[in-house]
Phi, psi and omega in degrees: 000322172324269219328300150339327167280283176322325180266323169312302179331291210280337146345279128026270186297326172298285179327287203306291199298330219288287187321294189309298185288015178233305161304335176286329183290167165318095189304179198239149182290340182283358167281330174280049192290141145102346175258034147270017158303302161338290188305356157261326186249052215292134159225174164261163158242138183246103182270146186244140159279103151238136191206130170038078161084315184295181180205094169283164168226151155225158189218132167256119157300122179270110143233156183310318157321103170286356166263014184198134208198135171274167184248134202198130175277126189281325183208163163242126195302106178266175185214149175289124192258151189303006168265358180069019157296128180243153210211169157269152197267115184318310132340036222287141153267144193227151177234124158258148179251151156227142198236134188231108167289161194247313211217161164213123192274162191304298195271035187090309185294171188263137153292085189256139175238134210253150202191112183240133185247110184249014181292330188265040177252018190280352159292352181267179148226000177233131142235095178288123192248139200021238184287327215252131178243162191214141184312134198302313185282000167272318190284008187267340218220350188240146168282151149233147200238165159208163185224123173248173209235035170253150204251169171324111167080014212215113182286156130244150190276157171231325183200146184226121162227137183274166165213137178050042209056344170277152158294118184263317184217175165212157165229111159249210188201125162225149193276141171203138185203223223258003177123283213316143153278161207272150172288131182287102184317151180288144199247124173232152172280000000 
């Protein structure tokens, strides 16, 4: 039981660089058009939680720095206890986000590319991330990333994952900051 405890770990920790090193790294500049805005206009992303009922928030600071963009475990996987409490489970599954703008479209929204470190989902057996859904054995071992397209005040889904056909959690997301909508980057040939 260690050992099997012990390799879950190093899993773990493997996805989690694999996520730090791959979101973390330097975007190319042309990907950042229009996001020094950010730095006069802080905005957020407020991730919403439901799982077996509850309702968590998490909220990620979006900055404009490509070389650094937080990180936040969203959730701990609850479970129904033999009193039919639901509680988190000492096994707990975890989902960490790390969320990196990419863009700011021409009518204000923001482009965010979402890095979901899913290596601990191994209690699910389906997860759908935006559209695409996926098998427990794509989703054991891999970051999957999505990218959302959202404006001031405005929800969007992000991840729905089932277990055995109930929906065991959903995450959605709304950008929320200082009111002001972000200015549209300037369109070059």
């Amino acid at each position: 039981m260690k050992t099997i405890r012990a390799i879950a770990a190093a899993v773990l920790v493997m996805a989690s660089a694999v996520a730090h090193a791959d979101v973390g790294a330097p975007q190319p500049k042309s990907h950042l058009p229009g996001l020094e805005a950010l730095e006069k206009n802080p905005k957020a992303l407020n991730l919403t939680v439901q799982s077996f009922g509850k309702t968590t928030h998490v909220t990620l600071a979006l900055n404009a720095n490509p070389t650094h963009f937080e990180s936040k475990e969203v959730f701990g996987y609850m479970g129904l206890s033999k009193s039919g409490q639901v509680e988190p489970m000492q096994e707990s599954v975890g989902l960490r986000v790390v969320a990196v703008p990419v863009a700011i479209m021409p009518n204000g929204a923001l482009v965010v590319r979402l890095a979901l470190d899913n290596s601990r989902l191994d209690a699910l057996k389906t997860v759908k991330l935006g559209d695409r859904a996926f098998q427990l054995a794509d989703i054991s071992r891999d970051v999957s990333e999505a990218t959302l397209v959202v404006k001031d005040g405005e929800e969007v889904p992000v991840m729905v994952a089932q277990d055995a056909g109930k929906r065991a959690f959903q995450v959605s997301a709304r950008l929320a900051g200082s009111g002001d909508a972000l200015p549209a980057a300037e369109a070059t040939n």
